[in-house]
Short mmCIF file of C-alpha atoms and ligand atoms in Angstrom, two decimals:
data_model
loop_
_atom_site.label_atom_id
_atom_site.label_comp_id
_atom_site.label_asym_id
_atom_site.label_seq_id
_atom_site.Cartn_x
_atom_site.Cartn_y
_atom_site.Cartn_z
CA UNK A 1 16.26 9.74 -7.91
CA UNK A 2 13.59 12.02 -7.25
CA UNK A 3 10.66 10.70 -5.33
CA UNK A 4 7.65 12.52 -6.20
CA UNK A 5 3.60 12.12 -4.94
CA UNK A 6 0.96 14.02 -7.39
CA UNK A 7 -2.38 14.60 -6.42
CA UNK A 8 -4.21 14.08 -9.70
CA UNK A 9 -5.42 17.31 -11.54
CA UNK A 10 -9.13 18.49 -10.33
CA UNK A 11 -10.73 19.32 -13.92
CA UNK A 12 -14.28 19.50 -14.94
CA UNK A 13 -16.14 16.22 -15.11
CA UNK A 14 -19.84 17.93 -15.96
CA UNK A 15 -21.90 14.70 -15.33
CA UNK A 16 -19.81 14.13 -12.02
CA UNK A 17 -19.71 17.59 -11.38
CA UNK A 18 -23.40 18.13 -11.41
CA UNK A 19 -24.03 15.64 -8.99
CA UNK A 20 -21.50 17.07 -6.46
CA UNK A 21 -22.36 20.89 -6.71
CA UNK A 22 -26.33 19.44 -6.50
CA UNK A 23 -25.62 19.09 -2.68
CA UNK A 24 -23.64 21.81 -2.09
CA UNK A 25 -23.80 25.32 -3.30
CA UNK A 26 -20.23 26.46 -1.94
CA UNK A 27 -17.94 23.58 -2.88
CA UNK A 28 -16.17 23.85 -6.66
CA UNK A 29 -14.53 20.76 -7.01
CA UNK A 30 -13.02 22.63 -10.18
CA UNK A 31 -11.50 25.27 -8.04
CA UNK A 32 -10.99 23.39 -4.76
CA UNK A 33 -7.64 23.07 -3.09
CA UNK A 34 -6.63 20.58 -0.35
CA UNK A 35 -7.97 22.50 2.39
CA UNK A 36 -11.75 22.63 0.74
CA UNK A 37 -11.81 19.28 -0.11
CA UNK A 38 -10.83 18.71 3.80
CA UNK A 39 -13.53 20.65 4.34
CA UNK A 40 -16.12 19.19 2.09
CA UNK A 41 -15.02 15.75 3.50
CA UNK A 42 -15.86 17.04 7.19
CA UNK A 43 -18.98 18.87 6.28
CA UNK A 44 -19.94 15.44 4.20
CA UNK A 45 -20.08 17.52 1.10
CA UNK A 46 -18.18 14.79 -0.68
CA UNK A 47 -16.91 11.30 -0.12
CA UNK A 48 -13.64 9.97 -0.84
CA UNK A 49 -15.62 7.23 -3.01
CA UNK A 50 -17.49 10.31 -4.88
CA UNK A 51 -13.49 11.89 -5.53
CA UNK A 52 -11.83 8.66 -7.02
CA UNK A 53 -14.73 8.25 -8.97
CA UNK A 54 -14.32 11.71 -10.32
CA UNK A 55 -10.92 11.22 -11.08
CA UNK A 56 -11.58 7.97 -12.23
CA UNK A 57 -13.96 9.79 -14.70
CA UNK A 58 -11.70 12.47 -15.62
CA UNK A 59 -8.66 9.82 -16.68
CA UNK A 60 -10.97 7.90 -19.05
CA UNK A 61 -11.77 11.34 -20.48
CA UNK A 62 -8.05 12.83 -20.81
CA UNK A 63 -5.65 9.68 -20.39
CA UNK A 64 -5.69 8.61 -24.08
CA UNK A 65 -4.32 11.87 -24.68
CA UNK A 66 -2.12 13.13 -21.93
CA UNK A 67 -0.71 9.30 -20.99
CA UNK A 68 0.21 10.37 -17.63
CA UNK A 69 -1.51 7.79 -15.45
CA UNK A 70 0.40 4.49 -16.58
CA UNK A 71 -2.24 2.42 -14.21
CA UNK A 72 -5.25 2.97 -11.88
CA UNK A 73 -5.38 0.96 -8.99
CA UNK A 74 -8.00 -1.44 -9.07
CA UNK A 75 -8.61 -1.34 -5.73
CA UNK A 76 -8.81 2.62 -5.30
CA UNK A 77 -12.86 2.36 -5.02
CA UNK A 78 -12.65 -0.40 -2.00
CA UNK A 79 -9.65 1.94 -0.08
CA UNK A 80 -11.75 4.92 -0.47
CA UNK A 81 -14.92 3.48 0.86
CA UNK A 82 -12.90 2.26 3.93
CA UNK A 83 -11.76 5.65 4.32
CA UNK A 84 -15.33 6.80 4.30
CA UNK A 85 -15.98 4.12 6.82
CA UNK A 86 -13.28 5.37 8.74
CA UNK A 87 -14.10 8.93 8.67
CA UNK A 88 -17.16 8.24 10.76
CA UNK A 89 -14.81 7.46 13.38
CA UNK A 90 -12.92 10.41 13.49
CA UNK A 91 -10.71 9.60 16.51
CA UNK A 92 -9.01 6.51 16.06
CA UNK A 93 -6.50 5.39 18.83
CA UNK A 94 -6.71 8.93 20.34
CA UNK A 95 -5.43 10.47 17.05
CA UNK A 96 -7.78 12.49 14.76
CA UNK A 97 -7.42 11.75 10.87
CA UNK A 98 -4.71 13.80 9.50
CA UNK A 99 -5.00 16.16 6.41
CA UNK A 100 -4.79 13.70 3.60
CA UNK A 101 -7.18 11.08 4.99
CA UNK A 102 -9.34 10.00 2.17
CA UNK A 103 -7.11 11.43 -0.73
CA UNK A 104 -6.58 9.66 -3.85
CA UNK A 105 -2.81 9.93 -4.40
CA UNK A 106 -0.87 8.79 -7.59
CA UNK A 107 2.82 7.63 -7.21
CA UNK A 108 5.63 7.81 -9.76
CA UNK A 109 6.02 4.19 -11.28
CA UNK A 110 9.37 3.65 -9.30
CA UNK A 111 7.98 3.90 -5.91
CA UNK A 112 7.20 0.29 -4.61
CA UNK A 113 3.64 -0.61 -3.76
CA UNK A 114 3.41 -4.17 -3.05
CA UNK A 115 -0.39 -4.36 -4.11
CA UNK A 116 -1.94 -5.20 -7.83
CA UNK A 117 0.14 -1.98 -9.17
CA UNK A 118 3.03 -3.03 -11.27
CA UNK A 119 6.31 -1.15 -10.22
CA UNK A 120 8.12 -0.99 -13.32
CA UNK A 121 9.97 2.67 -13.37
CA UNK A 122 8.30 2.42 -17.22
CA UNK A 123 11.07 -0.22 -18.17
CA UNK A 124 9.46 -3.44 -19.77
CA UNK A 125 12.12 -5.48 -17.65
CA UNK A 126 10.32 -4.85 -14.74
CA UNK A 127 6.97 -5.29 -15.87
CA UNK A 128 5.21 -8.21 -13.92
CA UNK A 129 7.60 -8.00 -11.21
CA UNK A 130 6.98 -8.56 -7.95
CA UNK A 131 8.35 -5.80 -4.72
CA UNK A 132 8.64 -7.36 -1.85
CA UNK A 133 7.06 -4.33 0.50
CA UNK A 134 5.76 -1.27 0.16
CA UNK A 135 8.32 1.35 0.53
CA UNK A 136 8.61 3.05 3.57
CA UNK A 137 6.67 6.19 2.62
CA UNK A 138 4.04 4.17 0.77
CA UNK A 139 3.38 2.54 4.11
CA UNK A 140 3.13 5.86 5.79
CA UNK A 141 0.54 6.97 3.41
CA UNK A 142 -1.47 4.05 3.86
CA UNK A 143 -1.41 4.52 7.31
CA UNK A 144 -2.73 8.26 6.81
CA UNK A 145 -5.46 6.73 5.21
CA UNK A 146 -4.28 8.11 1.43
CA UNK A 147 -6.09 6.10 -1.63
CA UNK A 148 -3.26 4.82 -3.83
CA UNK A 149 -4.92 5.77 -6.69
CA UNK A 150 -2.10 4.58 -9.36
CA UNK A 151 1.04 5.16 -10.81
CA UNK A 152 2.20 7.87 -12.90
CA UNK A 153 4.92 8.28 -15.48
CA UNK A 154 8.10 9.59 -15.08
CA UNK A 155 9.32 12.98 -16.15
CA UNK A 156 12.83 11.22 -16.30
CA UNK A 157 12.04 9.34 -19.38
C1 NAG B 1 0.43 -5.08 -14.64
O1 NAG B 1 1.20 -5.64 -15.44
C2 NAG B 1 0.76 -6.75 -16.29
C3 NAG B 1 1.27 -7.00 -17.53
O2 NAG B 1 1.07 -6.03 -18.32
C4 NAG B 1 -0.92 -6.13 -16.24
O3 NAG B 1 -1.82 -7.69 -17.13
C5 NAG B 1 -1.70 -5.70 -15.21
O4 NAG B 1 -3.04 -5.15 -15.64
C6 NAG B 1 -0.98 -4.70 -14.56
N1 NAG B 1 -1.65 -4.33 -13.34
C7 NAG B 1 -2.50 -3.24 -13.28
C8 NAG B 1 -3.01 -2.92 -11.75
O5 NAG B 1 -2.86 -2.22 -14.16
#
């Protein structure tokens, strides 16, 4: 089984982009790589919540065509808000926040998350089933401050 984490593609959204670029002349969310986004976070040009809202906006626009997101996490906005609060206290327990802190990530639908998201490996037989716990990697991602954005379809099917 292939295990993968996908950072959602960052694409243009005119309404949201205008909001973000209005506060920054040197940050372009369309061209941004992880390091640029991390820089924008630490220099108060972008919040995790803004990034999650941006992605949700993109999902609304493109997912009907692309069908790559199976489910968006209904708690993603709250997780992002929580991460934004934690960013204000950068040294938790003597550790600085990591590179992926505040980042929304998609998980393939065969990676168990013990939250509101279904884990089905895209099989109707597993719809509504409850996993006993987060997969080990999910536990580590949550500890690292990653926002679990949703479940993505599997390339295997
Ligand atoms: C999980 O699947 C159930 C059954 O189809 C659905 O009602 C629910 O909205 C799904 N959860 C999410 C977070 O989409």
